[in-house]
mmCIF file of C-alpha atoms in Angstrom:
data_model
loop_
_atom_site.group_PDB
_atom_site.id
_atom_site.type_symbol
_atom_site.label_atom_id
_atom_site.label_comp_id
_atom_site.label_asym_id
_atom_site.label_seq_id
_atom_site.Cartn_x
_atom_site.Cartn_y
_atom_site.Cartn_z
ATOM 1 C CA UNK A 1307 71.498 -18.514 105.724
ATOM 2 C CA UNK A 1308 67.916 -19.126 105.134
ATOM 3 C CA UNK A 1309 68.195 -21.212 108.386
ATOM 4 C CA UNK A 1310 69.527 -17.655 110.457
ATOM 5 C CA UNK A 1311 66.425 -15.796 108.490
ATOM 6 C CA UNK A 1312 64.416 -18.270 109.816
ATOM 7 C CA UNK A 1313 65.566 -18.278 113.074
ATOM 8 C CA UNK A 1314 64.970 -14.115 113.126
ATOM 9 C CA UNK A 1315 61.609 -14.648 111.855
ATOM 10 C CA UNK A 1316 60.481 -17.264 115.066
ATOM 11 C CA UNK A 1317 62.156 -15.188 117.366
ATOM 12 C CA UNK A 1318 60.787 -11.322 116.110
ATOM 13 C CA UNK A 1319 56.940 -11.602 115.898
ATOM 14 C CA UNK A 1320 57.449 -7.940 114.088
ATOM 15 C CA UNK A 1321 59.097 -9.233 110.996
ATOM 16 C CA UNK A 1322 56.932 -9.256 107.701
ATOM 17 C CA UNK A 1323 59.332 -11.314 105.536
ATOM 18 C CA UNK A 1324 62.381 -13.173 105.107
ATOM 19 C CA UNK A 1325 63.574 -10.451 102.578
ATOM 20 C CA UNK A 1326 63.077 -7.774 105.186
ATOM 21 C CA UNK A 1327 65.320 -9.751 107.496
ATOM 22 C CA UNK A 1328 67.702 -10.282 104.675
ATOM 23 C CA UNK A 1329 68.064 -6.767 103.789
ATOM 24 C CA UNK A 1330 67.392 -4.772 106.912
ATOM 25 C CA UNK A 1331 68.291 -6.439 109.929
ATOM 26 C CA UNK A 1332 72.067 -5.470 110.695
ATOM 27 C CA UNK A 1333 73.043 -8.658 112.654
ATOM 28 C CA UNK A 1334 72.337 -10.518 109.887
ATOM 29 C CA UNK A 1335 74.368 -8.521 107.480
ATOM 30 C CA UNK A 1336 77.080 -8.340 110.073
ATOM 31 C CA UNK A 1337 77.480 -12.150 110.644
ATOM 32 C CA UNK A 1338 77.344 -12.299 105.986
ATOM 33 C CA UNK A 1339 80.158 -10.071 106.604
ATOM 34 C CA UNK A 1340 82.007 -11.808 109.416
ATOM 35 C CA UNK A 1341 81.663 -15.073 107.538
ATOM 36 C CA UNK A 1342 83.847 -13.256 104.619
ATOM 37 C CA UNK A 1343 86.138 -11.972 107.214
ATOM 38 C CA UNK A 1344 86.797 -15.086 109.115
ATOM 39 C CA UNK A 1345 87.514 -17.092 105.913
ATOM 40 C CA UNK A 1346 90.126 -14.747 104.569
ATOM 41 C CA UNK A 1347 91.363 -14.741 108.435
ATOM 42 C CA UNK A 1348 91.756 -18.163 108.478
ATOM 43 C CA UNK A 1349 93.563 -18.303 105.108
ATOM 44 C CA UNK A 1350 96.284 -15.950 106.516
ATOM 45 C CA UNK A 1351 95.182 -12.871 104.026
ATOM 46 C CA UNK A 1352 96.540 -10.099 104.813
ATOM 47 C CA UNK A 1353 95.188 -6.717 105.158
ATOM 48 C CA UNK A 1354 91.837 -7.619 103.764
ATOM 49 C CA UNK A 1355 89.840 -9.742 106.865
ATOM 50 C CA UNK A 1356 89.966 -6.519 109.015
ATOM 51 C CA UNK A 1357 88.739 -4.140 106.060
ATOM 52 C CA UNK A 1358 85.634 -6.529 105.478
ATOM 53 C CA UNK A 1359 85.212 -6.124 109.325
ATOM 54 C CA UNK A 1360 85.781 -2.290 109.216
ATOM 55 C CA UNK A 1361 82.920 -2.048 106.406
ATOM 56 C CA UNK A 1362 80.743 -4.467 108.393
ATOM 57 C CA UNK A 1363 81.119 -2.016 111.289
ATOM 58 C CA UNK A 1364 80.554 1.051 109.538
ATOM 59 C CA UNK A 1365 77.149 -0.079 107.665
ATOM 60 C CA UNK A 1366 75.900 -2.243 110.758
ATOM 61 C CA UNK A 1367 77.321 -0.901 113.937
ATOM 62 C CA UNK A 1368 78.683 -4.352 115.351
ATOM 63 C CA UNK A 1369 82.206 -4.853 115.503
ATOM 64 C CA UNK A 1370 83.268 -8.627 114.793
ATOM 65 C CA UNK A 1371 86.643 -9.369 114.861
ATOM 66 C CA UNK A 1372 87.731 -11.448 111.936
ATOM 67 C CA UNK A 1373 89.149 -13.726 114.350
ATOM 68 C CA UNK A 1374 85.932 -14.419 116.317
ATOM 69 C CA UNK A 1375 84.263 -18.198 116.220
ATOM 70 C CA UNK A 1376 80.823 -17.850 115.826
ATOM 71 C CA UNK A 1377 78.249 -20.598 115.819
ATOM 72 C CA UNK A 1378 75.182 -21.307 113.815
ATOM 73 C CA UNK A 1379 72.090 -19.161 114.472
ATOM 74 C CA UNK A 1380 73.299 -16.013 116.574
ATOM 75 C CA UNK A 1381 70.897 -13.248 116.709
ATOM 76 C CA UNK A 1382 72.055 -9.847 117.241
ATOM 77 C CA UNK A 1383 69.064 -7.888 118.156
ATOM 78 C CA UNK A 1384 69.231 -4.287 117.216
ATOM 79 C CA UNK A 1385 72.776 -4.930 117.271
ATOM 80 C CA UNK A 1386 74.255 -0.978 117.502
ATOM 81 C CA UNK A 1387 77.369 -1.418 119.868
ATOM 82 C CA UNK A 1388 78.115 -4.904 120.069
ATOM 83 C CA UNK A 1389 81.828 -5.697 120.395
ATOM 84 C CA UNK A 1390 83.037 -9.116 119.436
ATOM 85 C CA UNK A 1391 86.881 -9.590 120.327
ATOM 86 C CA UNK A 1392 89.491 -11.776 117.884
ATOM 87 C CA UNK A 1393 89.557 -14.725 120.426
ATOM 88 C CA UNK A 1394 86.120 -14.893 121.375
ATOM 89 C CA UNK A 1395 83.908 -18.188 120.511
ATOM 90 C CA UNK A 1396 79.928 -18.163 120.362
ATOM 91 C CA UNK A 1397 78.003 -21.255 120.466
ATOM 92 C CA UNK A 1398 75.184 -22.121 118.703
ATOM 93 C CA UNK A 1399 71.690 -20.301 118.718
ATOM 94 C CA UNK A 1400 72.693 -17.641 121.364
ATOM 95 C CA UNK A 1401 71.272 -14.195 121.780
ATOM 96 C CA UNK A 1402 72.892 -11.042 121.954
ATOM 97 C CA UNK A 1403 71.230 -7.628 122.538
ATOM 98 C CA UNK A 1404 72.351 -4.287 121.658
ATOM 99 C CA UNK A 1405 75.549 -2.863 123.371
ATOM 100 C CA UNK A 1406 77.137 -5.985 124.411
ATOM 101 C CA UNK A 1407 81.011 -6.556 124.779
ATOM 102 C CA UNK A 1408 82.786 -9.375 124.985
ATOM 103 C CA UNK A 1409 85.953 -8.212 125.351
ATOM 104 C CA UNK A 1410 89.900 -8.923 126.850
ATOM 105 C CA UNK A 1411 91.491 -7.899 129.981
ATOM 106 C CA UNK A 1412 95.139 -8.259 129.065
ATOM 107 C CA UNK A 1413 97.087 -7.798 125.609
ATOM 108 C CA UNK A 1414 99.175 -10.891 125.741
ATOM 109 C CA UNK A 1415 98.787 -12.588 121.995
ATOM 110 C CA UNK A 1416 96.617 -15.668 123.970
ATOM 111 C CA UNK A 1417 92.878 -16.722 124.646
ATOM 112 C CA UNK A 1418 91.927 -13.511 125.949
ATOM 113 C CA UNK A 1419 88.321 -13.354 125.080
ATOM 114 C CA UNK A 1420 85.078 -15.216 126.442
ATOM 115 C CA UNK A 1421 83.827 -18.249 125.209
ATOM 116 C CA UNK A 1422 79.915 -18.471 125.048
ATOM 117 C CA UNK A 1423 78.089 -21.653 125.208
ATOM 118 C CA UNK A 1424 75.237 -22.478 123.154
ATOM 119 C CA UNK A 1425 71.443 -21.347 123.571
ATOM 120 C CA UNK A 1426 72.718 -18.421 126.097
ATOM 121 C CA UNK A 1427 70.866 -15.188 125.880
ATOM 122 C CA UNK A 1428 73.306 -12.202 127.068
ATOM 123 C CA UNK A 1429 70.902 -8.666 127.954
ATOM 124 C CA UNK A 1430 71.744 -5.086 126.254
ATOM 125 C CA UNK A 1431 74.796 -3.870 127.630
ATOM 126 C CA UNK A 1432 76.290 -6.580 129.172
ATOM 127 C CA UNK A 1433 80.303 -6.500 129.079
ATOM 128 C CA UNK A 1434 81.473 -10.213 129.526
ATOM 129 C CA UNK A 1435 85.722 -9.710 130.287
ATOM 130 C CA UNK A 1436 88.455 -11.812 129.753
ATOM 131 C CA UNK A 1437 88.882 -15.896 129.243
ATOM 132 C CA UNK A 1438 86.221 -17.024 130.608
ATOM 133 C CA UNK A 1439 83.723 -19.275 130.006
ATOM 134 C CA UNK A 1440 79.691 -18.555 129.866
ATOM 135 C CA UNK A 1441 77.960 -22.424 129.922
ATOM 136 C CA UNK A 1442 75.465 -23.606 127.863
ATOM 137 C CA UNK A 1443 71.386 -22.407 128.588
ATOM 138 C CA UNK A 1444 73.085 -19.511 130.590
ATOM 139 C CA UNK A 1445 71.586 -16.078 131.192
ATOM 140 C CA UNK A 1446 73.476 -12.801 131.367
ATOM 141 C CA UNK A 1447 71.308 -9.444 133.019
ATOM 142 C CA UNK A 1448 71.444 -6.492 130.903
ATOM 143 C CA UNK A 1449 74.390 -4.542 131.827
ATOM 144 C CA UNK A 1450 75.791 -6.736 134.000
ATOM 145 C CA UNK A 1451 79.961 -6.647 134.138
ATOM 146 C CA UNK A 1452 80.681 -10.566 134.008
ATOM 147 C CA UNK A 1453 84.354 -11.236 134.867
ATOM 148 C CA UNK A 1454 84.086 -15.194 136.109
ATOM 149 C CA UNK A 1455 82.709 -17.930 134.408
ATOM 150 C CA UNK A 1456 79.093 -18.637 134.793
ATOM 151 C CA UNK A 1457 77.950 -22.203 134.840
ATOM 152 C CA UNK A 1458 75.464 -24.248 132.273
ATOM 153 C CA UNK A 1459 71.627 -23.000 133.196
ATOM 154 C CA UNK A 1460 72.430 -20.394 135.418
ATOM 155 C CA UNK A 1461 71.459 -16.530 135.303
ATOM 156 C CA UNK A 1462 73.890 -14.256 136.344
ATOM 157 C CA UNK A 1463 73.349 -10.411 136.838
ATOM 158 C CA UNK A 1464 74.826 -7.298 138.854
ATOM 159 C CA UNK A 1465 78.579 -5.387 138.538
ATOM 160 C CA UNK A 1466 80.252 -7.814 139.263
ATOM 161 C CA UNK A 1467 78.027 -10.235 137.976
ATOM 162 C CA UNK A 1468 76.837 -13.155 140.475
ATOM 163 C CA UNK A 1469 74.787 -16.077 140.116
ATOM 164 C CA UNK A 1470 71.308 -15.093 140.848
ATOM 165 C CA UNK A 1471 69.677 -18.633 139.687
ATOM 166 C CA UNK A 1472 70.789 -21.906 139.118
ATOM 167 C CA UNK A 1473 67.475 -23.799 138.112
ATOM 168 C CA UNK A 1474 68.367 -22.878 134.290
ATOM 169 C CA UNK A 1475 66.306 -22.746 131.381
ATOM 170 C CA UNK A 1476 64.180 -25.395 130.118
ATOM 171 C CA UNK A 1477 65.168 -26.645 126.474
ATOM 172 C CA UNK A 1478 63.226 -25.245 123.770
ATOM 173 C CA UNK A 1479 62.762 -22.173 125.750
ATOM 174 C CA UNK A 1480 66.141 -20.237 125.007
ATOM 175 C CA UNK A 1481 64.779 -17.494 123.042
ATOM 176 C CA UNK A 1482 61.417 -17.008 125.275
ATOM 177 C CA UNK A 1483 63.402 -14.274 127.712
ATOM 178 C CA UNK A 1484 61.511 -12.319 130.408
ATOM 179 C CA UNK A 1485 63.275 -9.197 130.877
ATOM 180 C CA UNK A 1486 61.485 -8.321 134.098
ATOM 181 C CA UNK A 1487 61.625 -11.574 136.083
#
């Protein structure tokens, strides 16, 4: 948890202390609740994983299904309206802005949500739908609707999203996101 807090502090220059991040940032709280819910989900405990998830959604505005697999140091910036589905997988050191949906497109009990690689930035309001893969070091533009896989080191934007840059992001600059260019 402390590594996550330090990642938030590195990313957000407005933070004043680690305690501020721990107690006042909704993404940190939602991920803490998710760890509990996911543990109970994996242990096949009935009812309680979803109850913890619902409590988390009520308190943070972030809806993470207990079955979702989340890597290390995910930053959920602002968080309100983020939805992460049951079979979604998120790699390490990703940044997700408010209003993002990692959703499914069918009702079959199979892998129906996206897999997000490591060091991925997903812009505000983006919708990533279906059993697709977003490659490592990729960027998804704000309000994009992604329905096809995005390769490593690419930027996708639009409705439906198209690859607009495949030159990628230099390692170590994943969180240095320029939302204008």
